[in-house]
Structures are given as structure tokens and as C-alpha cells.
Short mmCIF file of C-alpha atoms in Angstrom, two decimals:
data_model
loop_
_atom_site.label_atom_id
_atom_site.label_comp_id
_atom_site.label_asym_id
_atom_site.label_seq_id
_atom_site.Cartn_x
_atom_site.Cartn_y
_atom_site.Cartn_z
CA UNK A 2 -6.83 32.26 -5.95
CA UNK A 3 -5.12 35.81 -5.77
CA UNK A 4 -3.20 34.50 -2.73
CA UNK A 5 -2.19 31.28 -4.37
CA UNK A 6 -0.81 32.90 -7.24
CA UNK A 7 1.09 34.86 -5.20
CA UNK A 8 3.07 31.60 -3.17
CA UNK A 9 3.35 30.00 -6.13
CA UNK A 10 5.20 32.77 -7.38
CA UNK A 11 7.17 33.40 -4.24
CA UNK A 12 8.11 29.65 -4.40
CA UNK A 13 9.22 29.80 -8.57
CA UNK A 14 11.10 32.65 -7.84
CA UNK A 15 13.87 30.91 -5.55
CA UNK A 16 13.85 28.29 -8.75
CA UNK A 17 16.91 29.24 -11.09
CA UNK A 18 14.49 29.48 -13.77
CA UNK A 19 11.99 32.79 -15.34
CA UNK A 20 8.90 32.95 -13.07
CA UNK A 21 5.58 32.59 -15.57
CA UNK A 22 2.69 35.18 -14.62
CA UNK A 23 0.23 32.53 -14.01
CA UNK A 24 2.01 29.82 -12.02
CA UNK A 25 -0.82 27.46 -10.46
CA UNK A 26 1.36 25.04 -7.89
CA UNK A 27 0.09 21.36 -7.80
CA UNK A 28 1.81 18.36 -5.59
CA UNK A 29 2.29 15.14 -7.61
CA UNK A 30 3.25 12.42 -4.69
CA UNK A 31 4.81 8.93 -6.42
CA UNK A 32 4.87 5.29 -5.51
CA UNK A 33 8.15 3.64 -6.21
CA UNK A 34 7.41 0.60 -3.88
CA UNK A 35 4.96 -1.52 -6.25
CA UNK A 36 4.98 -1.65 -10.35
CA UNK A 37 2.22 -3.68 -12.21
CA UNK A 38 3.65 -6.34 -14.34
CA UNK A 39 1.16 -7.75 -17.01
CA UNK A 40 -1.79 -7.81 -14.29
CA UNK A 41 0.23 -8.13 -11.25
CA UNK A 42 1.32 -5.98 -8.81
CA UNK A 43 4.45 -6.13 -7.16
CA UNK A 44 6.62 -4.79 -4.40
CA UNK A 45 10.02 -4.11 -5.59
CA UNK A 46 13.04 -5.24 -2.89
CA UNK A 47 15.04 -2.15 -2.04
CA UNK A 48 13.18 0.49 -3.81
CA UNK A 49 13.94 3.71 -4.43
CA UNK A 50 12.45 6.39 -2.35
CA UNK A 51 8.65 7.73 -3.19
CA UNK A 52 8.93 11.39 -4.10
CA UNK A 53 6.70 13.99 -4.48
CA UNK A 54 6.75 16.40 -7.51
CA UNK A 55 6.49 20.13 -7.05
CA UNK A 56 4.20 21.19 -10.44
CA UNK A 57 3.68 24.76 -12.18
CA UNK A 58 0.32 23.56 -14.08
CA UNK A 59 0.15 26.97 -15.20
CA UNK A 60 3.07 26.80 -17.56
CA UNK A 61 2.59 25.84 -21.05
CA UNK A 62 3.52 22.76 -21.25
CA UNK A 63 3.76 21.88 -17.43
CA UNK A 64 6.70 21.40 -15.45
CA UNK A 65 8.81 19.80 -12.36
CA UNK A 66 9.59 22.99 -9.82
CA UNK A 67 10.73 20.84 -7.22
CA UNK A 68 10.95 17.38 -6.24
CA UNK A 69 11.12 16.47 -2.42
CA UNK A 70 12.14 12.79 -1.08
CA UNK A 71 8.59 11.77 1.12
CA UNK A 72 7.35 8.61 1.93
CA UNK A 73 3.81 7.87 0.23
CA UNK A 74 1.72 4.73 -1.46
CA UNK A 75 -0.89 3.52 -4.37
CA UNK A 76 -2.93 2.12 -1.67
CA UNK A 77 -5.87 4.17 -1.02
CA UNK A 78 -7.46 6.98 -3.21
CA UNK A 79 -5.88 9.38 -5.75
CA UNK A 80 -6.31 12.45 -2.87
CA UNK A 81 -4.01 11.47 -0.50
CA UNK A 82 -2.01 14.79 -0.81
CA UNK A 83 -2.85 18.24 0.26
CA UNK A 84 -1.90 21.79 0.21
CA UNK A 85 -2.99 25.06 2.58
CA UNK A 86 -4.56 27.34 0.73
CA UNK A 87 -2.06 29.93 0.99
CA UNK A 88 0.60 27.37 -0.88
CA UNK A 89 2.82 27.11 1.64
CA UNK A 90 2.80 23.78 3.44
CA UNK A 91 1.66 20.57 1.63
CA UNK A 92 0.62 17.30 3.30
CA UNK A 93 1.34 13.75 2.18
CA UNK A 94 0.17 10.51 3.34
CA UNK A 95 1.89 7.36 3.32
CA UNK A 96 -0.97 4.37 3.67
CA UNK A 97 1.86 1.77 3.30
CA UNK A 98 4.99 0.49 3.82
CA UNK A 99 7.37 -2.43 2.80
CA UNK A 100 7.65 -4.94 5.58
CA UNK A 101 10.90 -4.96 7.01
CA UNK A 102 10.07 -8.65 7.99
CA UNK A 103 9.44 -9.51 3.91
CA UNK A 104 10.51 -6.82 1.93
CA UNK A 105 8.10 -8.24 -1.17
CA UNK A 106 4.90 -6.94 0.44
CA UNK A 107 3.29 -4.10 2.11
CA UNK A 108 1.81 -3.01 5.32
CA UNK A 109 0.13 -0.81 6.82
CA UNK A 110 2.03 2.57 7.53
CA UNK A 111 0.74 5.91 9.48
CA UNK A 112 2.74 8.56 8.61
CA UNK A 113 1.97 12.22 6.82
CA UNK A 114 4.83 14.75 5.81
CA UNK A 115 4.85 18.12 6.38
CA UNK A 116 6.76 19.79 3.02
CA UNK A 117 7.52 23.81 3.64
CA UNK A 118 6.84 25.03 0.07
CA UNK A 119 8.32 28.49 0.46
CA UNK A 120 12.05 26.87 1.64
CA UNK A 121 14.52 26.99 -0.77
CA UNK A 122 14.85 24.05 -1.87
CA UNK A 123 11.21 22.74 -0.47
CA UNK A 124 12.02 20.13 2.11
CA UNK A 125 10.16 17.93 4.28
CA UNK A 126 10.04 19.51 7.82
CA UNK A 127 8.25 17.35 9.73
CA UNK A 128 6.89 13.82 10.00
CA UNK A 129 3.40 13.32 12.40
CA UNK A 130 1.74 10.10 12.72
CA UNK A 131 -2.31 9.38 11.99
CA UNK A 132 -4.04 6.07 12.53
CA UNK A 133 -3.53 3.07 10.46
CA UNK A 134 -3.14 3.62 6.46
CA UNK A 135 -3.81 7.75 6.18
CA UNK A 136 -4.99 7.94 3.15
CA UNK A 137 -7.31 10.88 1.77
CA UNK A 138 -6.14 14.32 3.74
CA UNK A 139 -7.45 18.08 3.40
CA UNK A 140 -7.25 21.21 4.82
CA UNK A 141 -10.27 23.91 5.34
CA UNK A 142 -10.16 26.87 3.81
CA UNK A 143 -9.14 29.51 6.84
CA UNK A 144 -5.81 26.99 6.48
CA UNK A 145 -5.64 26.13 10.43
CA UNK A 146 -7.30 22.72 10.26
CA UNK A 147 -6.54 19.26 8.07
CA UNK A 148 -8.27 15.95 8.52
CA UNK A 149 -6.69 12.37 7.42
CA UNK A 150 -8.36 9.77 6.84
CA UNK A 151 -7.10 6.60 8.24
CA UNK A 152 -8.07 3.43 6.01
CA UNK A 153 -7.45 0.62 8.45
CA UNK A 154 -8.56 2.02 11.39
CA UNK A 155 -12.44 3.61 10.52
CA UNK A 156 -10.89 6.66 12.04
CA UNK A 157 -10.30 10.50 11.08
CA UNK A 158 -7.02 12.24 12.76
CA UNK A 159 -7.99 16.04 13.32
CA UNK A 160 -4.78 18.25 13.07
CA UNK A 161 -4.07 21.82 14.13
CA UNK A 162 -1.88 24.08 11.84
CA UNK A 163 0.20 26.34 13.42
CA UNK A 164 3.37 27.96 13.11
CA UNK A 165 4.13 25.80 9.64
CA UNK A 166 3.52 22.55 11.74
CA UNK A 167 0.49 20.23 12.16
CA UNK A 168 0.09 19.26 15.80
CA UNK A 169 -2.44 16.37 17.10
CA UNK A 170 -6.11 17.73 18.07
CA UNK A 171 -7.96 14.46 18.25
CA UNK A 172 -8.80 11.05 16.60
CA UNK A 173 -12.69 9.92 15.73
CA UNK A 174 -13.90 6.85 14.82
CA UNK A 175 -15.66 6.69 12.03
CA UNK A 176 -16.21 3.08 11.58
CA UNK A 177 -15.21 -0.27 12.68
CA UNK A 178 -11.73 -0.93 11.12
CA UNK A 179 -13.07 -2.69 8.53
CA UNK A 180 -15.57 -0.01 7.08
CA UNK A 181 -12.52 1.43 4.49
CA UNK A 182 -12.64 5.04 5.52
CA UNK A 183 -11.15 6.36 2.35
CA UNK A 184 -10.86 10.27 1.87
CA UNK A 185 -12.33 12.97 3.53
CA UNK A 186 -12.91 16.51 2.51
CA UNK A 187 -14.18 19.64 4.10
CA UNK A 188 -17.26 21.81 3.04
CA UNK A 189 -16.28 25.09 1.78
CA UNK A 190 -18.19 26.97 4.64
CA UNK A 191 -15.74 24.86 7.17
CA UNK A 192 -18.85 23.37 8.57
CA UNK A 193 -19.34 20.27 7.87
CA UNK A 194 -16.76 17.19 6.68
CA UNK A 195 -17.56 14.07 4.23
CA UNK A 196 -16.22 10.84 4.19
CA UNK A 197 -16.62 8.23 2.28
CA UNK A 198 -16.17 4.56 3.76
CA UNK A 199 -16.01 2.10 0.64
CA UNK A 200 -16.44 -1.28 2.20
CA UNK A 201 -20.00 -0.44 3.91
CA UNK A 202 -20.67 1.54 0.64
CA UNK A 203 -21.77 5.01 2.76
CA UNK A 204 -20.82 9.03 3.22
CA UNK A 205 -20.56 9.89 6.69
CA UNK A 206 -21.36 13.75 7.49
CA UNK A 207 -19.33 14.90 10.13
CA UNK A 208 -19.81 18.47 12.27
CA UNK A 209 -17.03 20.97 12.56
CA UNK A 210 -17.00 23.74 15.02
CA UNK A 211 -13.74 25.38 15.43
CA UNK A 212 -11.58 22.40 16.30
CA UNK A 213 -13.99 19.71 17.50
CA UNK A 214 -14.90 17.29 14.91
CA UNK A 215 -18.07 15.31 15.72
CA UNK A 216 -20.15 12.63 14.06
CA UNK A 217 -23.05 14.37 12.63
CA UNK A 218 -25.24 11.15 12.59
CA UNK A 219 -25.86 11.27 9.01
CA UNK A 220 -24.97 9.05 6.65
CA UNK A 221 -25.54 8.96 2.72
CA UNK A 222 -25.93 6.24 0.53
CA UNK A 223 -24.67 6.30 -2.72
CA UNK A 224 -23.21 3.43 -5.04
CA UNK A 225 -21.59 0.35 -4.06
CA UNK A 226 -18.20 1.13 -2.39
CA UNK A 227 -17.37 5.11 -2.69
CA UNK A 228 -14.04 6.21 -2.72
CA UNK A 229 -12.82 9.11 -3.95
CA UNK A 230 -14.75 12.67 -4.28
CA UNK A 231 -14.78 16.20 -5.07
CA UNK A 232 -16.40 19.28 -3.37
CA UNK A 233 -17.64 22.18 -6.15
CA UNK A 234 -15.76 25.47 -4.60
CA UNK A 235 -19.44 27.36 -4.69
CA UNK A 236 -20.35 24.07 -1.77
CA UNK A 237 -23.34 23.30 -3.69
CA UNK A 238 -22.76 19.59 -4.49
CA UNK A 239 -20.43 17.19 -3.99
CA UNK A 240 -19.85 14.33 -6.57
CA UNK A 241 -18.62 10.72 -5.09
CA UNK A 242 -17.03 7.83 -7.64
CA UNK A 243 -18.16 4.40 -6.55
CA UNK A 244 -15.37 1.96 -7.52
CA UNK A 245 -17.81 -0.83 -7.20
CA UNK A 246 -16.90 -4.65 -6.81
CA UNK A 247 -13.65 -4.23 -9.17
CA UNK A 248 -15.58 -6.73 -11.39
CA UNK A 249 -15.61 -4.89 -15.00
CA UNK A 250 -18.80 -4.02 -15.15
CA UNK A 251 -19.72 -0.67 -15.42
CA UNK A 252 -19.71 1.32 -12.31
CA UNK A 253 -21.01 4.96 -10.99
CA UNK A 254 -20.64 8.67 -9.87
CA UNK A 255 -23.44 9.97 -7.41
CA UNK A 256 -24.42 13.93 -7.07
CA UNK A 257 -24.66 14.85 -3.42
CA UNK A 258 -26.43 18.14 -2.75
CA UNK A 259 -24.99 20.49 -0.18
CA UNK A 260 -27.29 22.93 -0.43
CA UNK A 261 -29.51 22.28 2.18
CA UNK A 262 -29.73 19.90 5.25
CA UNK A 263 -30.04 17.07 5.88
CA UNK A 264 -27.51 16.52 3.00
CA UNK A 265 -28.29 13.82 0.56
CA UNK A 266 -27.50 12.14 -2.65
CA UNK A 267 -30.05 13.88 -5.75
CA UNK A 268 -28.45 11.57 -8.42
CA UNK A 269 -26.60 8.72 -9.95
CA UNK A 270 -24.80 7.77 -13.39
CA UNK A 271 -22.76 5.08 -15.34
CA UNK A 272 -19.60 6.36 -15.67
CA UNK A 273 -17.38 3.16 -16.43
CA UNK A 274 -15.62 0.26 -14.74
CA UNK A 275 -13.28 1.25 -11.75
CA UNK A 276 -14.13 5.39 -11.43
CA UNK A 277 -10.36 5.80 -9.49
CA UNK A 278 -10.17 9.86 -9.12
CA UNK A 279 -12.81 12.74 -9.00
CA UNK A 280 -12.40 16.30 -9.40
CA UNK A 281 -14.64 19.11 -9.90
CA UNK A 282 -13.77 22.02 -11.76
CA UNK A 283 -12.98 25.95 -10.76
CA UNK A 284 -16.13 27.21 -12.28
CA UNK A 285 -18.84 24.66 -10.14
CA UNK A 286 -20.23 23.13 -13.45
CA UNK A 287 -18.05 19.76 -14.49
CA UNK A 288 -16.37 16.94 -12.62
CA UNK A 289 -13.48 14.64 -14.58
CA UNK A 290 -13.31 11.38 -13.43
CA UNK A 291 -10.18 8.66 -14.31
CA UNK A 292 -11.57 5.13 -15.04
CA UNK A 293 -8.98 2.27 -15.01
CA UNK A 294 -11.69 0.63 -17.23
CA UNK A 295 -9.91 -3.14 -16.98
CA UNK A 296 -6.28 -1.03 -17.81
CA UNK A 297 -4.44 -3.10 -15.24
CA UNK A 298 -5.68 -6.63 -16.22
CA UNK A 299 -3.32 -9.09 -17.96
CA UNK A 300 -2.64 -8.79 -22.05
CA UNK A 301 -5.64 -11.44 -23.48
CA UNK A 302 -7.75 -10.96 -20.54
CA UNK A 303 -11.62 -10.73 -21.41
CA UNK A 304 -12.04 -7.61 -19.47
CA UNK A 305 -8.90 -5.63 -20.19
CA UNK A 306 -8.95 -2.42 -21.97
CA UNK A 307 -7.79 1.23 -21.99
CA UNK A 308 -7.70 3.97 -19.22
CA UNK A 309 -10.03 6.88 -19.75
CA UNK A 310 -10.70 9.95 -18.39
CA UNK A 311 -15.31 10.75 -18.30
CA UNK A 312 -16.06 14.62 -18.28
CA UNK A 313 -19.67 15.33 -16.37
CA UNK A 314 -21.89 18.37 -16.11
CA UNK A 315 -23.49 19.21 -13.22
CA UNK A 316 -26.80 20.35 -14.58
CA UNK A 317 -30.13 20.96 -12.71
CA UNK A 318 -29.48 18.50 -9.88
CA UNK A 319 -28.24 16.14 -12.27
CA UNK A 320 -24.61 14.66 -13.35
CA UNK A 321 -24.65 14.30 -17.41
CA UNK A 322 -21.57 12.65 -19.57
CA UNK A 323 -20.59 15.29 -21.89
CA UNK A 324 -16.96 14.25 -23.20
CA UNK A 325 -14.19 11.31 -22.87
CA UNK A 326 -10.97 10.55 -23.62
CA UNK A 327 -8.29 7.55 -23.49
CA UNK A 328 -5.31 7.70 -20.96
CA UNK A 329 -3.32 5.50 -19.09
CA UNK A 330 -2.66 2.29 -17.49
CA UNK A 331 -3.58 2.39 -13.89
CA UNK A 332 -4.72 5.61 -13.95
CA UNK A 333 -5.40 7.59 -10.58
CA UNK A 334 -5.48 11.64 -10.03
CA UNK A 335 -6.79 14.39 -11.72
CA UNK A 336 -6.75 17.89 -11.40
CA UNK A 337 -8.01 21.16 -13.30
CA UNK A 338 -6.17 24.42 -14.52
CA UNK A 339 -7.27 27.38 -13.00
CA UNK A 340 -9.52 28.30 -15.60
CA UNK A 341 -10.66 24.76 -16.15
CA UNK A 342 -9.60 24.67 -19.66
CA UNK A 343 -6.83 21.96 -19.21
CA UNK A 344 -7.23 18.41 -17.49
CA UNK A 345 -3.91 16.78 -15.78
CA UNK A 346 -4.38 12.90 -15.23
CA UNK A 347 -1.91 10.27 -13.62
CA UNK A 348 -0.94 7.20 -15.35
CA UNK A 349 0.76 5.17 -13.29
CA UNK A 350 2.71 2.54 -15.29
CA UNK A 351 3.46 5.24 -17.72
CA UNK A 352 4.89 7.55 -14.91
CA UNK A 353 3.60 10.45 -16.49
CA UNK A 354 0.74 12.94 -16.08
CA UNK A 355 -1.29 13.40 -19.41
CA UNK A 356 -2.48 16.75 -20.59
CA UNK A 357 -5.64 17.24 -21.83
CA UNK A 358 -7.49 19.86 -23.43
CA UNK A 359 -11.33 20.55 -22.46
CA UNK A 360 -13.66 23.22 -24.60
CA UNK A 361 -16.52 22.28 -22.56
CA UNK A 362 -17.79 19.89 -25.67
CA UNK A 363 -14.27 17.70 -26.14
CA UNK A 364 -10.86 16.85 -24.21
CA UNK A 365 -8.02 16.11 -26.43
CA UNK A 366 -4.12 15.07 -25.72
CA UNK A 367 -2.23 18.02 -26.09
CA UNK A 368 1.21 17.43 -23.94
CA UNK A 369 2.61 14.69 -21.51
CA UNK A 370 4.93 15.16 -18.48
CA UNK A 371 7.54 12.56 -17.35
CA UNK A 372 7.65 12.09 -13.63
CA UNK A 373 10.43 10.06 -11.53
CA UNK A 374 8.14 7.48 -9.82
CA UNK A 375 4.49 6.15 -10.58
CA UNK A 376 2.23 9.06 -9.74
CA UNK A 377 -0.84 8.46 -7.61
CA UNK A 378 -2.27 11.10 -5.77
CA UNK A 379 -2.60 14.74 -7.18
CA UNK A 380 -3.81 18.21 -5.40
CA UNK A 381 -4.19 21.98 -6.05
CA UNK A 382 -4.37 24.67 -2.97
#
């Protein structure tokens, strides 16, 4: 955290503006290809370009640092951005595309930006290819290794960093194409990598040792069609949201437990229809989770109704609901302050990112920040 601080403040500092003592840097990546109209999504012809937002959460109320021109999509889940731990480089994944043969839909893209953090202004400085729809990417913690996951091609590209550049290691399958490898997500040891594959509704375990990335031939079964998940920073647990069949009915979060080996899941709960993004908190002990709870269904629909954001406790191998709160429409990441007393979550119709306040008992609305695109994916070092 010391170090983070430290680029973050390096990085405000070449921003014509007073440089707060706590600055905590987040990346904010938004979709300006597709809009939802009254239940409907839809590509826009000619859009403008998808930017990512540079973010001081530690400022009071939170603001824009920088904003940097990157290509990046809605498709896939709300972790599709990344950081090194030192602050310095952040990674963004583009999962789709407009079609240059019909500009009103979307295809598969396979590109992730490399943003230097410390330029002045922050600019993208390189542009690598992954498999087919990158989607969820991280980076381990000695900062000299990130993973994407690629959605349409069961794969996981394995990246060196080096030099302030990620260069091409290897590629490993996963899955068949179809098995919607989704986001991935080193332990905190470096060890060991999850991923979660949402169309054959499992967490694959893979083996890391130095930069070889193997299958570890486990896989975990949790809830129907996982998606996006969190790590605690302690590596005791990790905590999954299962999306389920995107039919309104209430769907689930499932407690993995790290602690030991084999890994395997120790718990499930209801959490709400749709469970979108999943983070856990600084201090180990909570995970918030964004539910687009029928948000993005048509006005008059049966099902429709508002965004919210669930607060859990991890408790004695167990995941309990201790607070919620509404949000947005379309609602996808979320991330924690430092000191996990404030909760930042994306609404994407609203193009804003929603500030809440969290006690440990309650989270209430305190502040929201206008962004210049709909924001989907959202990341702290």
C-alpha cells in the first residue's frame, strides 16, 4: 500500500492540481459502443471512442486525474482492467468490437492496452493482442506477470512485464471455446490462478511457477454460471458471484477456501438476481457485490426493478448479508477505499460511479461522480 501511495502521488503531482495525502489511484475503463434503450441494447454507428478514467478514490469527493483514449467493452465481467502493484502501468481489455462489415453490432475483439501511469499526460503505450474476447486480466503481486482471460476462446494469455511492456509468454486452454472463460485472478502467494468459466458453471485452479502456467487439474463447483470474483488480500478465501440463467430469480455468491489444498468451495448464499461485480475488502472480512436485479429490463416488465449493491461478511467459513443499498441501472464494478470505509459502484446508463458509505452495519449514498462514457470495469493496484 506504502508503494501505491507513493505512484499515485508521483502521478497527481504532474496534474496541475494540489496533490491530497492519501491519493488511492483506481482505473475506470468506459463503453461508448452500446447504450441500453428501455430493455435493449444497442450499438451506436460511429461512436465515440471508449476511454478509460484515471481516479483519485482517496479524495473527498472523488475525482477524474486523467482520462486516456483505449479501446474496451461491456461484454464480459466488471474486472476487465488492471493495474501493477506499484501504479505504474494499467491494463485494459477490449472483448469487442463494432463490425466494420455492420457497424450496428459487435464482435469479437483481442486486444489489451498498455497505459504508462507515471507519463505526463498518461498515454497508451502499447497495444498486444490475447485470444478471442480478453476479458478479466490481473497481475501478481511481484508485478512481472498478468494473465487475460480470453472469453471466446476457453483460453488464458500469460504475459511477461518488463521494461513497462507486456510481452507474450504463452497461451493455455482452459476450455473448449464455448466454456465462457470469464476472469481470472492470481492467489496472493503467486501460486496458484482461478478462473471462472460461466457456461460449464466451474473454477478452474491453475499452477504458477515462475512463468509457466499449468492446469492444476482441479476444478470447483460453485453456482450456476460464475463470473466475476474477488481474492481476500490475507489469500484465505475467495468469493465467486454466479450470474445464473439471467432469469430474475434470485441468484448466488459461493465462499471458496484457500487455505488449504485441494481448494474448494465451504459455502453458498442468495444474494439477488444477476450478482454482476465482486470485490472483497482491504481488511479480509466483507465482499460488495452489484446486482442488476431486473435494472435493465423494459419500463412495465414483470421482472424489472432497481440496481443494488449486497454487503457480505466473511464469518467462520461462511458468507452472511449484513447491509444493502439501491444503485444504478446496469450496474457493473465495484471497488473499496483503502480503509474500506467507502464503496465506489458503476452504473452504466447513468455514466456515473456512486459513492457509498459503509460503517460495517449500513452503506448509504453520500456523493456521485460523472464519467464521459458508460463505465464497466473498475480496479485498484
Amino acid at each position: 500500500m506504502h508503494r501505491t501511495i507513493l505512484a499515485a502521488a508521483a502521478l497527481l503531482w504532474a496534474a496541475p492540481v494540489p496533490c491530497p495525502a492519501q491519493a488511492q489511484i483506481a482505473l475506470s475503463a468506459n463503453d461508448n459502443k452500446q447504450v441500453w434503450e428501455n430493455g435493449v441494447v444497442r450499438t451506436l454507428p460511429n461512436p465515440p471512442a471508449d476511454t478509460v478514467n484515471i481516479l483519485d478514490l482517496g479524495a473527498t469527493p472523488p475525482r477524474i486525474v486523467a482520462t486516456v483514449q483505449a479501446p474496451h467493452s461491456i461484454v464480459g465481467p466488471p474486472s476487465s482492467v488492471a493495474l501493477t502493484p506499484d501504479g505504474g502501468l494499467g491494463l485494459v481489455a477490449s472483448s469487442n468490437r463494432v463490425d466494420p462489415a455492420n457497424p450496428t453490432r459487435v464482435v469479437p475483439d483481442n486486444r489489451v492496452s498498455v497505459i504508462d501511469l507515471r507519463a505526463s499526460p498518461p498515454a497508451v503505450v502499447q497495444t498486444v493482442e490475447a485470444g478471442l474476447g480478453p476479458s478479466g486480466v490481473s497481475v501478481n503481486r511481484a508485478g512481472n506477470l498478468a494473465l487475460v482471460a480470453n472469453r471466446n476462446a476457453g483460453t488464458v494469455s500469460v504475459f511477461r512485464i518488463a521494461n513497462g511492456r507486456l510481452e507474450p509468454v504463452s497461451t493455455l486452454t482452459v476450455g473448449p471455446p464455448a466454456s465462457g472463460v470469464s476472469h481470472v485472478q492470481f492467489t496472493p502467494d503467486g501460486r496458484f490462478a482461478l478462473v471462472t468459466r460461466d457456461a460449464d458453471f466451474m473454477v478452474s485452479v491453475l499452477k504458477v511457477e515462475g512463468e509457466q502456467v499449468t492446469a492444476a487439474g482441479r476444478d470447483i463447483t460453485v453456482g450456476i454460471r460464475p463470473y466475476s470474483f474477488g481474492i481476500t488480500p490475507d489469500g484465505r478465501w475467495a468469493v465467486v458471484g454466479n450470474v445464473g440463467r439471467l432469469s430474475g430469480d434470485s441468484d448466488t455468491a459461493s465462499l471458496i477456501s484457500l487455505t488449504s489444498e485441494p481448494f474448494r468451495a465451504v459455502d453458498t448464499i442468495t444474494v439477488g438476481a444477476t450478482p454482476e461485480g465482486v470485490q472483497v475488502s482491504p481488511d479480509n472480512r466483507h465482499v460488495a457485490v452489484t446486482l442488476i436485479n431486473g435494472s435493465t429490463r423494459p419500463e412495465g416488465h414483470p421482472l424489472r426493478g432497481r440496481g443494488q449493491v449486497v454487503m457480505l461478511r466473511i464469518e467462520d467459513g461462511r458468507l452472511q448479508r449484513v447491509a444493502q443499498a439501491d444503485i444504478g441501472t446496469w450496474a457493473q464494478g465495484v471497488a473499496f477505499s483503502s480503509d474500506g470505509s467507502r464503496v465506489f459502484v458503476q452504473n452504466m446508463v447513468e455514466r456515473e460511479i456512486q459513492v457509498l458509505s459503509f460503517d460495517g452495519q449500513r452503506l448509504a449514498t453520500i456523493d456521485r461522480l460523472r464519467v464521459d462514457g458508460g463505465p464497466t470495469a473498475i480496479r485498484t493496484p
